Tab-separated table of C-alpha atoms in Angstrom:
chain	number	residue	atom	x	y	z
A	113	UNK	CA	27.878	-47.387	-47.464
A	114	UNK	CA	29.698	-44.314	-47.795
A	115	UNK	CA	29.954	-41.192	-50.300
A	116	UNK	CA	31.972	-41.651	-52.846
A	117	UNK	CA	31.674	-39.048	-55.884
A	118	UNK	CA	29.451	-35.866	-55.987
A	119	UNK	CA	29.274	-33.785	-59.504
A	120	UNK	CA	27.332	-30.566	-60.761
A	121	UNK	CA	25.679	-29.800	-63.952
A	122	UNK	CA	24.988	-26.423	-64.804
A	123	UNK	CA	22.029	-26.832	-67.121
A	124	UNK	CA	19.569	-24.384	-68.591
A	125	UNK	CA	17.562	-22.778	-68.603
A	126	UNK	CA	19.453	-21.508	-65.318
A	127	UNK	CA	19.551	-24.669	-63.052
A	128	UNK	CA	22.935	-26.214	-61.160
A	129	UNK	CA	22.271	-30.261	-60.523
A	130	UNK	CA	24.666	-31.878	-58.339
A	131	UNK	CA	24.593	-35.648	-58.081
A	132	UNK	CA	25.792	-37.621	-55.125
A	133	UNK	CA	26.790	-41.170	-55.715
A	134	UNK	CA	27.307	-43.828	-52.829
A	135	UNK	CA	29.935	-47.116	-52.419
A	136	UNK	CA	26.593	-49.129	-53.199
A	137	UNK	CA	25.682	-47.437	-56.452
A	138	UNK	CA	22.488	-45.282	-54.995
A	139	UNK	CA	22.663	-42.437	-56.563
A	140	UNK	CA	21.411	-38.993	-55.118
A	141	UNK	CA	19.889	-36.177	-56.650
A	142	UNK	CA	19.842	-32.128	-55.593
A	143	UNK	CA	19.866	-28.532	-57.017
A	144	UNK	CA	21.888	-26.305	-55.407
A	145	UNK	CA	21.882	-22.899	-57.269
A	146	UNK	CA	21.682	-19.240	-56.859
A	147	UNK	CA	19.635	-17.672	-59.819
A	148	UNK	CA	22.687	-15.626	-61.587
A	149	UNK	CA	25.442	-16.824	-59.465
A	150	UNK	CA	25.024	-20.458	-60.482
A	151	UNK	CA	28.578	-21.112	-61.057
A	152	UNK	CA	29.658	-19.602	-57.401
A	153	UNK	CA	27.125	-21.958	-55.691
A	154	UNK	CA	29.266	-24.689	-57.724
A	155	UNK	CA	32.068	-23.939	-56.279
A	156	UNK	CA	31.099	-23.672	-52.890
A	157	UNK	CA	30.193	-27.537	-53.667
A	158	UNK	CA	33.388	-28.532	-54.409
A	159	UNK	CA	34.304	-27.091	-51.338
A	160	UNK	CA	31.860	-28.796	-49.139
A	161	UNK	CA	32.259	-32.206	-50.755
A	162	UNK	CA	35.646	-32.239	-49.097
A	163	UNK	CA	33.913	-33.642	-45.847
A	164	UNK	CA	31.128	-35.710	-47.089
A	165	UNK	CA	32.818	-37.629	-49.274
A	166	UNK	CA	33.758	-40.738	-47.261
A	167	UNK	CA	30.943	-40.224	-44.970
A	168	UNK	CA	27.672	-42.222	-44.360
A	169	UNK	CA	25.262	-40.703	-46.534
A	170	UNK	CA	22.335	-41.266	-44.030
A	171	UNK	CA	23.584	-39.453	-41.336
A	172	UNK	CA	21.997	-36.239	-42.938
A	173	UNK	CA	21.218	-33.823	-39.754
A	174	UNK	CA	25.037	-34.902	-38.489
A	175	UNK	CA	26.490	-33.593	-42.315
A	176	UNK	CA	23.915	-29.952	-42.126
A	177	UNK	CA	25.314	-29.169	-38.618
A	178	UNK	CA	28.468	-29.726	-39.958
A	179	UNK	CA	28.056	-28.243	-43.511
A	180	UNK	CA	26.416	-25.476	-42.020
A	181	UNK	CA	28.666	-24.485	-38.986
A	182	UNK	CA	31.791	-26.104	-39.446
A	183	UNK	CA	33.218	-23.332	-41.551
A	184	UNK	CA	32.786	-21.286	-38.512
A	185	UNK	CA	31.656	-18.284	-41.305
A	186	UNK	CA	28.019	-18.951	-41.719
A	187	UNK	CA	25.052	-18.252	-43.653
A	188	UNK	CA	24.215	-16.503	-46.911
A	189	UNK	CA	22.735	-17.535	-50.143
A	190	UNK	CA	25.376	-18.949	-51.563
A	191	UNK	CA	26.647	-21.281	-48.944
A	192	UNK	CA	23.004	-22.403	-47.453
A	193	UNK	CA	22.359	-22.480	-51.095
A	194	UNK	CA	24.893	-25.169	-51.763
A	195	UNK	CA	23.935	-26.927	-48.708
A	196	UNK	CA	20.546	-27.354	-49.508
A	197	UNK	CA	21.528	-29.175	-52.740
A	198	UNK	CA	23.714	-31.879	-51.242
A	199	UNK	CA	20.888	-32.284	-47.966
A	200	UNK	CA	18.144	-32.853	-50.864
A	201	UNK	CA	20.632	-35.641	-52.583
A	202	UNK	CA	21.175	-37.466	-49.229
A	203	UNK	CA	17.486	-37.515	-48.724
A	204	UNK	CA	16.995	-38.964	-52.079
A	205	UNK	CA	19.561	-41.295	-51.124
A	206	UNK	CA	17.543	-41.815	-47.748
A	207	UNK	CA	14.235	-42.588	-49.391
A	208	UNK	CA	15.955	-45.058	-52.177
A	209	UNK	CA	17.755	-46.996	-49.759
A	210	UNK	CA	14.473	-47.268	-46.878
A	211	UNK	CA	12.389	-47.691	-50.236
A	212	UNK	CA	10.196	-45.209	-49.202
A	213	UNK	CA	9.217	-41.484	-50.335
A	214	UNK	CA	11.039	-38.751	-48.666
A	215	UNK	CA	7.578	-37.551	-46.959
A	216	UNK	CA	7.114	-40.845	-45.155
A	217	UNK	CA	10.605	-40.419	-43.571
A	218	UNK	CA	9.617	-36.799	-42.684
A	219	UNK	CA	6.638	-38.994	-40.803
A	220	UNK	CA	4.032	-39.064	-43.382
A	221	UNK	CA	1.926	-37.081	-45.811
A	222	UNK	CA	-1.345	-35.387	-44.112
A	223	UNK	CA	-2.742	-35.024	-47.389
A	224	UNK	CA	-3.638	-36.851	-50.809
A	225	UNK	CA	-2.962	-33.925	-53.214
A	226	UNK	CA	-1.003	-30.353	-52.617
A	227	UNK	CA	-2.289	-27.207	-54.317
A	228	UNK	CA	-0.135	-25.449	-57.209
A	229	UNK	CA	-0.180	-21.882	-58.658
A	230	UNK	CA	0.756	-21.152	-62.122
A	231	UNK	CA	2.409	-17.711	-63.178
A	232	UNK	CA	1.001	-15.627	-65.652
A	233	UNK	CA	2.576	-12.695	-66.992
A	234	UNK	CA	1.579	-9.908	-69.449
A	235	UNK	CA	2.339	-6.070	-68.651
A	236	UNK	CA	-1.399	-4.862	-69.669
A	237	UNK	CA	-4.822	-5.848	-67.868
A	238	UNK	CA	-6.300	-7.531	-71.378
A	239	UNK	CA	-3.459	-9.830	-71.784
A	240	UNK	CA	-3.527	-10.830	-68.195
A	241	UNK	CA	-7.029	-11.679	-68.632
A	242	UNK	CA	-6.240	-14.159	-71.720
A	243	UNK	CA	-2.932	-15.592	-70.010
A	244	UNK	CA	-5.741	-16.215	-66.692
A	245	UNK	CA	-7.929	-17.541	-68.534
A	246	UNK	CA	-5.602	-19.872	-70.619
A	247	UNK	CA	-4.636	-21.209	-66.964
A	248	UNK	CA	-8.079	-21.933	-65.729
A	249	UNK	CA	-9.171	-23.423	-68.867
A	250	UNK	CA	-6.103	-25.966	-67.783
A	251	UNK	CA	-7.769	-26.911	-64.382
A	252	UNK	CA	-5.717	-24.387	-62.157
A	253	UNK	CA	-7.092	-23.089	-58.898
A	254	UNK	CA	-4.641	-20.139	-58.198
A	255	UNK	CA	-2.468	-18.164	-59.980
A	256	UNK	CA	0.415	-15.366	-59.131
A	257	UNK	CA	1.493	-12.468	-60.965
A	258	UNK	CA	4.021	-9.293	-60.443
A	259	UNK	CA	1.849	-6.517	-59.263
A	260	UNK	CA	3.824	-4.199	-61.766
A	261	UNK	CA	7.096	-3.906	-64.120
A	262	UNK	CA	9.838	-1.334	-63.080
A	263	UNK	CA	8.100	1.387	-60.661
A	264	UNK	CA	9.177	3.563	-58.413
A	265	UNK	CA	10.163	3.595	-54.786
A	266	UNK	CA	7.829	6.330	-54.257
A	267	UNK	CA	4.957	5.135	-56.798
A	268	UNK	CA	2.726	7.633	-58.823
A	269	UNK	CA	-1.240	7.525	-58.668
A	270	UNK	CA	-1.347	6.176	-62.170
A	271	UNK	CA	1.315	3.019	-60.875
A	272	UNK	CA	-0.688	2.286	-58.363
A	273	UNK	CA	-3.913	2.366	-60.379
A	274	UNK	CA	-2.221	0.314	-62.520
A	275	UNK	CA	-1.578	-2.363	-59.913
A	276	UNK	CA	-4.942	-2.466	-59.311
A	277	UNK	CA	-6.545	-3.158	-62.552
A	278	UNK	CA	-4.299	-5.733	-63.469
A	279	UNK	CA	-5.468	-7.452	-60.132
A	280	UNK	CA	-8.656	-6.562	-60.998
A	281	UNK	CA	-8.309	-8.142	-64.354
A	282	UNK	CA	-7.275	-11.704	-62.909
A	283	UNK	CA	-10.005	-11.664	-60.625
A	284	UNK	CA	-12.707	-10.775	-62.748
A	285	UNK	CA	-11.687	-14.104	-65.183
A	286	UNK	CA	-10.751	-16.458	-61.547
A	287	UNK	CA	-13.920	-14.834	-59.930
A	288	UNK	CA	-14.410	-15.824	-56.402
A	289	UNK	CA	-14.033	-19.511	-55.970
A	290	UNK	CA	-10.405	-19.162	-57.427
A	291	UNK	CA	-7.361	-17.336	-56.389
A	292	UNK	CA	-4.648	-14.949	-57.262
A	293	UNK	CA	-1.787	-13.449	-55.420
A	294	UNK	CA	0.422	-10.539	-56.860
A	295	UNK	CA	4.342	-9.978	-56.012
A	296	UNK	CA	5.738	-6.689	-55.261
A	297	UNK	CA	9.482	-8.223	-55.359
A	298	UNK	CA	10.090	-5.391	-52.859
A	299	UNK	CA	10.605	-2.965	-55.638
A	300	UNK	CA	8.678	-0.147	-53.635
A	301	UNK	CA	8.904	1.555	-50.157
A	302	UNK	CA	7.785	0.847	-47.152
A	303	UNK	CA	4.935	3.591	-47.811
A	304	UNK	CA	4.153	2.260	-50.445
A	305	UNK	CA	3.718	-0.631	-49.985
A	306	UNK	CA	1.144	0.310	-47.054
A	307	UNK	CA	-0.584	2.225	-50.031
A	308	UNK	CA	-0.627	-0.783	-51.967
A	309	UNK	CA	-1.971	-3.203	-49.895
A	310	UNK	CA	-4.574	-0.716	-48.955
A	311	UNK	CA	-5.843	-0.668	-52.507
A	312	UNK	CA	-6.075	-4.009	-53.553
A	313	UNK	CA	-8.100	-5.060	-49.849
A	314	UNK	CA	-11.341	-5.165	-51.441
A	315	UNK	CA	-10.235	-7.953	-54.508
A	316	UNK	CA	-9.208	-10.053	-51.875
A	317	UNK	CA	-5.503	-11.556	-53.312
A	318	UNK	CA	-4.742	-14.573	-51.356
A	319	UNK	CA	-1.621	-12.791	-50.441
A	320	UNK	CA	1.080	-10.187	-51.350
A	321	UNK	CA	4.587	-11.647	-52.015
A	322	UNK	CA	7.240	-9.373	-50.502
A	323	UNK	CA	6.068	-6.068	-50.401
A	324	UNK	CA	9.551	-4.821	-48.549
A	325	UNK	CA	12.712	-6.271	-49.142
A	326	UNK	CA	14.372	-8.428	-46.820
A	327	UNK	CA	16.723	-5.398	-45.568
A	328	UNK	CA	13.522	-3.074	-44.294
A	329	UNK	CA	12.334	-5.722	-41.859
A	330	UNK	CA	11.932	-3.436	-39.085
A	331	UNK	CA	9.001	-1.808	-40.392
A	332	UNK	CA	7.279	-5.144	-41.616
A	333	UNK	CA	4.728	-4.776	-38.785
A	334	UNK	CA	3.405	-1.578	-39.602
A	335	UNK	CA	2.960	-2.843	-43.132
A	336	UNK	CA	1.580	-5.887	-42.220
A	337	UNK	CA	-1.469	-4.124	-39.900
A	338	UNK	CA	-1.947	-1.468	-43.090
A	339	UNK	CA	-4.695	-3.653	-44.421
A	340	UNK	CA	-6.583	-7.083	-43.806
A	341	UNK	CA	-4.378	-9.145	-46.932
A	342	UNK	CA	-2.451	-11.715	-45.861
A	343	UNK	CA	1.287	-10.733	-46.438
A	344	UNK	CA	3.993	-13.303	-47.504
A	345	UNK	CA	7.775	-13.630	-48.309
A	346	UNK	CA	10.772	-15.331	-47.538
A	347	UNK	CA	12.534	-16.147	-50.799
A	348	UNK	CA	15.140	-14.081	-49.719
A	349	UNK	CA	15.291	-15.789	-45.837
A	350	UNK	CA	17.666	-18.797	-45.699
A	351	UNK	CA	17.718	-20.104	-41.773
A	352	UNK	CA	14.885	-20.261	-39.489
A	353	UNK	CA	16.162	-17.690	-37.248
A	354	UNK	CA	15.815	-14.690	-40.420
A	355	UNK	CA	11.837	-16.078	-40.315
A	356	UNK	CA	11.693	-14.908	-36.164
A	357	UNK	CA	11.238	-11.308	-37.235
A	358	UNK	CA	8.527	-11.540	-40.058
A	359	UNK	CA	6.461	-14.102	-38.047
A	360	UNK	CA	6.358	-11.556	-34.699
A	361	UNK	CA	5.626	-8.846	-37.496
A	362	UNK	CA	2.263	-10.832	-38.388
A	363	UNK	CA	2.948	-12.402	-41.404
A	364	UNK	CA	0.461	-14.862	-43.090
A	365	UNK	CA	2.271	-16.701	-45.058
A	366	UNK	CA	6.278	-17.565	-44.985
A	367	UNK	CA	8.132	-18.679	-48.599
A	368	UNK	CA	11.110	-20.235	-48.079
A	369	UNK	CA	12.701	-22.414	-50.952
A	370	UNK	CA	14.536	-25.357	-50.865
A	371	UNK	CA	17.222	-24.717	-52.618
A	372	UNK	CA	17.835	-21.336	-50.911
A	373	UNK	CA	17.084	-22.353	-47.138
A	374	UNK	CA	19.253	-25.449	-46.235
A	375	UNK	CA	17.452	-27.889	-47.494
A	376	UNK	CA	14.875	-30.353	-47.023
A	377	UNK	CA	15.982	-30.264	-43.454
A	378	UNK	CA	15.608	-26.455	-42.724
A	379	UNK	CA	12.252	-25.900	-44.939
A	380	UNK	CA	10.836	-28.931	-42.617
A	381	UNK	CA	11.846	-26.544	-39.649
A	382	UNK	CA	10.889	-23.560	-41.006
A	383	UNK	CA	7.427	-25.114	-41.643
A	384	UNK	CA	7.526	-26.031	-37.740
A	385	UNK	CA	8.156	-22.444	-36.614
A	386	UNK	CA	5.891	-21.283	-38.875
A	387	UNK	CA	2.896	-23.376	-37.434
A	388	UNK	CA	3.972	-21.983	-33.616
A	389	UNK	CA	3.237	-18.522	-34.995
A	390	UNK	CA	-0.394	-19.382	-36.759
A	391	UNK	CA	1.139	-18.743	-40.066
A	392	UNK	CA	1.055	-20.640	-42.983
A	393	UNK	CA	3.607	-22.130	-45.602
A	394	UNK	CA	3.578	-22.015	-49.325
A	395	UNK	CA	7.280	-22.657	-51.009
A	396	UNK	CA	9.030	-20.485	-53.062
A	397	UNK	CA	10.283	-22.806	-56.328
A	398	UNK	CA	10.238	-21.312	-59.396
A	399	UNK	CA	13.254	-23.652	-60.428
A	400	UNK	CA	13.726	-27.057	-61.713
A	401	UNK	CA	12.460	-30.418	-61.261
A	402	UNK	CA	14.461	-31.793	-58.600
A	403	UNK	CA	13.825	-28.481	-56.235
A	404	UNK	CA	10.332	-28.965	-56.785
A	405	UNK	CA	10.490	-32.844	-56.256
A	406	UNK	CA	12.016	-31.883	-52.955
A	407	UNK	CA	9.973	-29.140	-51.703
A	408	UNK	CA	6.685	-31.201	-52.730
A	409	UNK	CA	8.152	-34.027	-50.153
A	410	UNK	CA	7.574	-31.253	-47.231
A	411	UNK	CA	4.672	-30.019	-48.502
A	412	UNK	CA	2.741	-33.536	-48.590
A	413	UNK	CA	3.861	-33.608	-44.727
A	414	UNK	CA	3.427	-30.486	-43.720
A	415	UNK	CA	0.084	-29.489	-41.542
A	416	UNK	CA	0.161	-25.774	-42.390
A	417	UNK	CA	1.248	-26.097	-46.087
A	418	UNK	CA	-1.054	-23.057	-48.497
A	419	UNK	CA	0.067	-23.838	-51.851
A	420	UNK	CA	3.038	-24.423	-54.019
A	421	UNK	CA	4.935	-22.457	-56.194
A	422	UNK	CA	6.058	-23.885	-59.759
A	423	UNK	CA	7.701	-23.402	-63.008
A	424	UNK	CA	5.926	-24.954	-65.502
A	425	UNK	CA	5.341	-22.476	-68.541
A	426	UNK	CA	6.963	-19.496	-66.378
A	427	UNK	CA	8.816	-17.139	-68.471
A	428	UNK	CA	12.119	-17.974	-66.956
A	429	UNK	CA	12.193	-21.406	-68.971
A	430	UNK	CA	12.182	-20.534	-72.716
A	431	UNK	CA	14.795	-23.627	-74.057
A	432	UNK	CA	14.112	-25.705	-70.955
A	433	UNK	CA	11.821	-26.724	-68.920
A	434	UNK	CA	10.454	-29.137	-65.641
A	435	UNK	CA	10.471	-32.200	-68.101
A	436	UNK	CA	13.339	-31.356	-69.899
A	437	UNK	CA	15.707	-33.634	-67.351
A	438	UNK	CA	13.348	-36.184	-66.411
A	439	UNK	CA	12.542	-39.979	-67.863
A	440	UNK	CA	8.780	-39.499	-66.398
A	441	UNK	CA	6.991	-36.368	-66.905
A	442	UNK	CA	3.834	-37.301	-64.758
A	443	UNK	CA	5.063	-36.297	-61.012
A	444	UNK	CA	4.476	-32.695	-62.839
A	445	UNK	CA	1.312	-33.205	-64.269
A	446	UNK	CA	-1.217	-31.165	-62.422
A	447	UNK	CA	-4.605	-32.552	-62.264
A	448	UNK	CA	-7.304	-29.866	-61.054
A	449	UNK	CA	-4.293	-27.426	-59.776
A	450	UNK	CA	-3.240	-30.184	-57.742
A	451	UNK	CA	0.232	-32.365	-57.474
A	452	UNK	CA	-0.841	-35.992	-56.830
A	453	UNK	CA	1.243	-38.113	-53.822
A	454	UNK	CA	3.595	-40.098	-55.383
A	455	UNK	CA	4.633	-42.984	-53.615
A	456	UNK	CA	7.847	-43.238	-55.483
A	457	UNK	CA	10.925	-43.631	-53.017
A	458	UNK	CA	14.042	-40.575	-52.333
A	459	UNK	CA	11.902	-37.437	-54.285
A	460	UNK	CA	9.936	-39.391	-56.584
A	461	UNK	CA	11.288	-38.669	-60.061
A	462	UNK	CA	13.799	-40.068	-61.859
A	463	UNK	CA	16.692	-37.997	-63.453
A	464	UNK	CA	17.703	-38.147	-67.228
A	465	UNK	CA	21.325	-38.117	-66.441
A	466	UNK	CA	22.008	-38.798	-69.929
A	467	UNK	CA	20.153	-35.287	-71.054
A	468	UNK	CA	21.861	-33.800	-67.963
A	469	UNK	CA	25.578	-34.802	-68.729
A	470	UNK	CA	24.784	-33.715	-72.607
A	471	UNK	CA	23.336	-30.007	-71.097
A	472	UNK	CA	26.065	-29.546	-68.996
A	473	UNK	CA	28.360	-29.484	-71.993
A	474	UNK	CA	26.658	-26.233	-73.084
A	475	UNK	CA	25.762	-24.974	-69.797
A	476	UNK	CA	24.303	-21.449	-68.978
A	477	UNK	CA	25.563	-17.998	-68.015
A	478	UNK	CA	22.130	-17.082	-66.411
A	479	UNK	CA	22.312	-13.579	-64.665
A	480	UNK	CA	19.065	-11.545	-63.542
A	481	UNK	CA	18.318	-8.150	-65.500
A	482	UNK	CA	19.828	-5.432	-64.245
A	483	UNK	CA	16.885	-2.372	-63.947
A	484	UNK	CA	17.797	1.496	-63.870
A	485	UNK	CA	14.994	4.377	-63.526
A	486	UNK	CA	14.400	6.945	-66.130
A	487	UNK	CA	16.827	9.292	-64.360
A	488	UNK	CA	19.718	6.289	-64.463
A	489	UNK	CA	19.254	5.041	-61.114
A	490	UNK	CA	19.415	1.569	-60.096
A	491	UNK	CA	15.410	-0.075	-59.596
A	492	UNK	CA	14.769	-3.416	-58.437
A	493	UNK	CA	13.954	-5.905	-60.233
């Protein structure tokens, strides 16, 4: 059996598919995509189906030392990225051909159900009290929200007041047998952020997302022992080695996605190194369904898995969303905030290529806002 065609779809909402097709007819399934820079990731596909096709699909770790190293360049979004695409298609391929789910190949699931958060948005505290609500009345457990819109580096008292009664407002509907967590999307300092975490210790978040970006890493410690709440990130991390840092700093909680990090091979690792440092793992996937098929595979057989991230209803997915591109919607029906096993083989869903070729046709020109302060200067977003 060898590979013998691989093809992307850009869809929408924002999503880049890539389909891997073998001598036998198995078909795999992956998405490789960059949010905003879906068409680069695309071409870095074409570039690295140059060497698999031809080669046996199940040698996966052989193809992501190879896909990952062998352009002697290495690393980066867009290249690990495009990598983690094509290693979640051979693993698809992997489980079809054993006839077994990708988590039993991983070496089994250690639980029956994993634990999903749902976002909620709303800029005020009363409508994040109605979208909260709206979410438990649907059986969720947890939920995660940006602490605030556009603020500054260098926050005033009424921002940071205003992070906390929004938090305050979640908990107050989730009370205390239910959870919340709050992203900072490292759009303040690293002072800040200290403040921050300070102020929302006593409602208890289950953790704050990225409260420095990726580049300020060298003071992650010092925010990390400003308060007792558990700090996460990791989006923004895409090899095991970027995780060394944050997990000596004392983070609680690493987020790497599978469609950013190499793959179902590297998140499984990730998850590994995680565990050595005491920390725990809860994905980043606010994408589509086959990145959430795949990260759900390591999450059913990972020991130190927290909770998964998902996109159904997220704001993100206004024409499309995890149904849109799949013949069975019930892999992504949550029961109780919970993802059932599936005992499906390869990721456990099946792929409305049909829908998929007839998206692709329109495609997407997805790109991220671009934020500016009040004085014209660029903000995060």
């Amino acid at each position: 059996m060898k590979i013998e065609r691989i093809e992307t779809f850009l869809v929408p909402p924002r999503w880049l598919f890539c389909r891997v097709e073998t001598s036998d007819g198995v078909v795999g399934w992956g998405e490789p995509v960059v949010e905003g820079r879906a068409e680069v990731v695309r071409t870095a596909i074409d570039v690295l189906s140059e060497y698999l096709i031809g080669q046996d699909p199940l040698q996966i770790e052989r193809h992501w030392q190879v896909l990952t190293k062998g352009g002697f360049y290495r690393g980066g979004p867009v290249l690990s990225s495009a990598v983690a695409g094509l290693d979640q298609a051979l693993w698809d391929i992997a489980g079809k051909v054993y006839g077994a789910p990708v988590a039993a190949l991983l070496g089994g699931r250690v639980r029956d159900r994993a634990r999903v958060y749902a976002w909620v948005g709303g800029d005020e505290p009363a409508s994040i009290a109605d979208a909260v609500a709206e979410q438990v009345a649907a059986g969720m457990t947890a939920v995660k929200m940006n602490a605030s819109g556009r603020i500054q580096a260098s926050p005033t008292v009424a921002e940071l007041n205003d992070i906390v009664s929004r938090l305050a407002a979640a908990r107050e509907v989730l009370g205390d047998t239910r959870d919340v967590a709050i992203d900072l999307h490292g759009r303040v300092g690293v002072a800040a952020a200290r403040r921050i975490l300070h102020a929302v210790e006593d409602l208890q978040p289950l953790f704050v997302e990225e409260p420095v970006l990726p580049e300020q890493m060298t003071h992650l410690a010092e925010v990390v022992a400003a308060s007792t709440v558990p700090v996460a990130l990791g989006e923004r991390l895409y090899h095991r080695s970027d995780f060394m840092a944050p997990l000596d700093a004392g983070v609680a909680v690493v987020q790497p996605d599978v469609s950013h990090a190499g793959g179902i091979s590297e998140l499984r690792r990730i998850a590994v190194l995680a565990d050595a440092h005491g920390a725990m793992v809860a994905p980043h996937c606010p994408l589509g369904p086959i990145s959430l098929a795949a990260s759900l595979q390591v999450s059913f057989a990972t020991p130190n898995f927290l909770i998964q991230e998902q996109s159904r209803g997220i704001h993100y997915n206004v024409t499309s969303d995890l149904t849109s591109y799949v013949v069975d919607p019930a892999p992504f029906t949550w029961i109780n905030g919970h993802a059932e096993w599936n005992p499906q083989p390869g990721l456990g869903i099946t792929i409305d290529e049909a829908a998929v070729r007839a998206a692709d046709k329109t495609g997407h020109a997805w790109r991220n806002p671009v934020w500016t302060h009040d004085d014209g200067s660029f903000a995060e977003w």
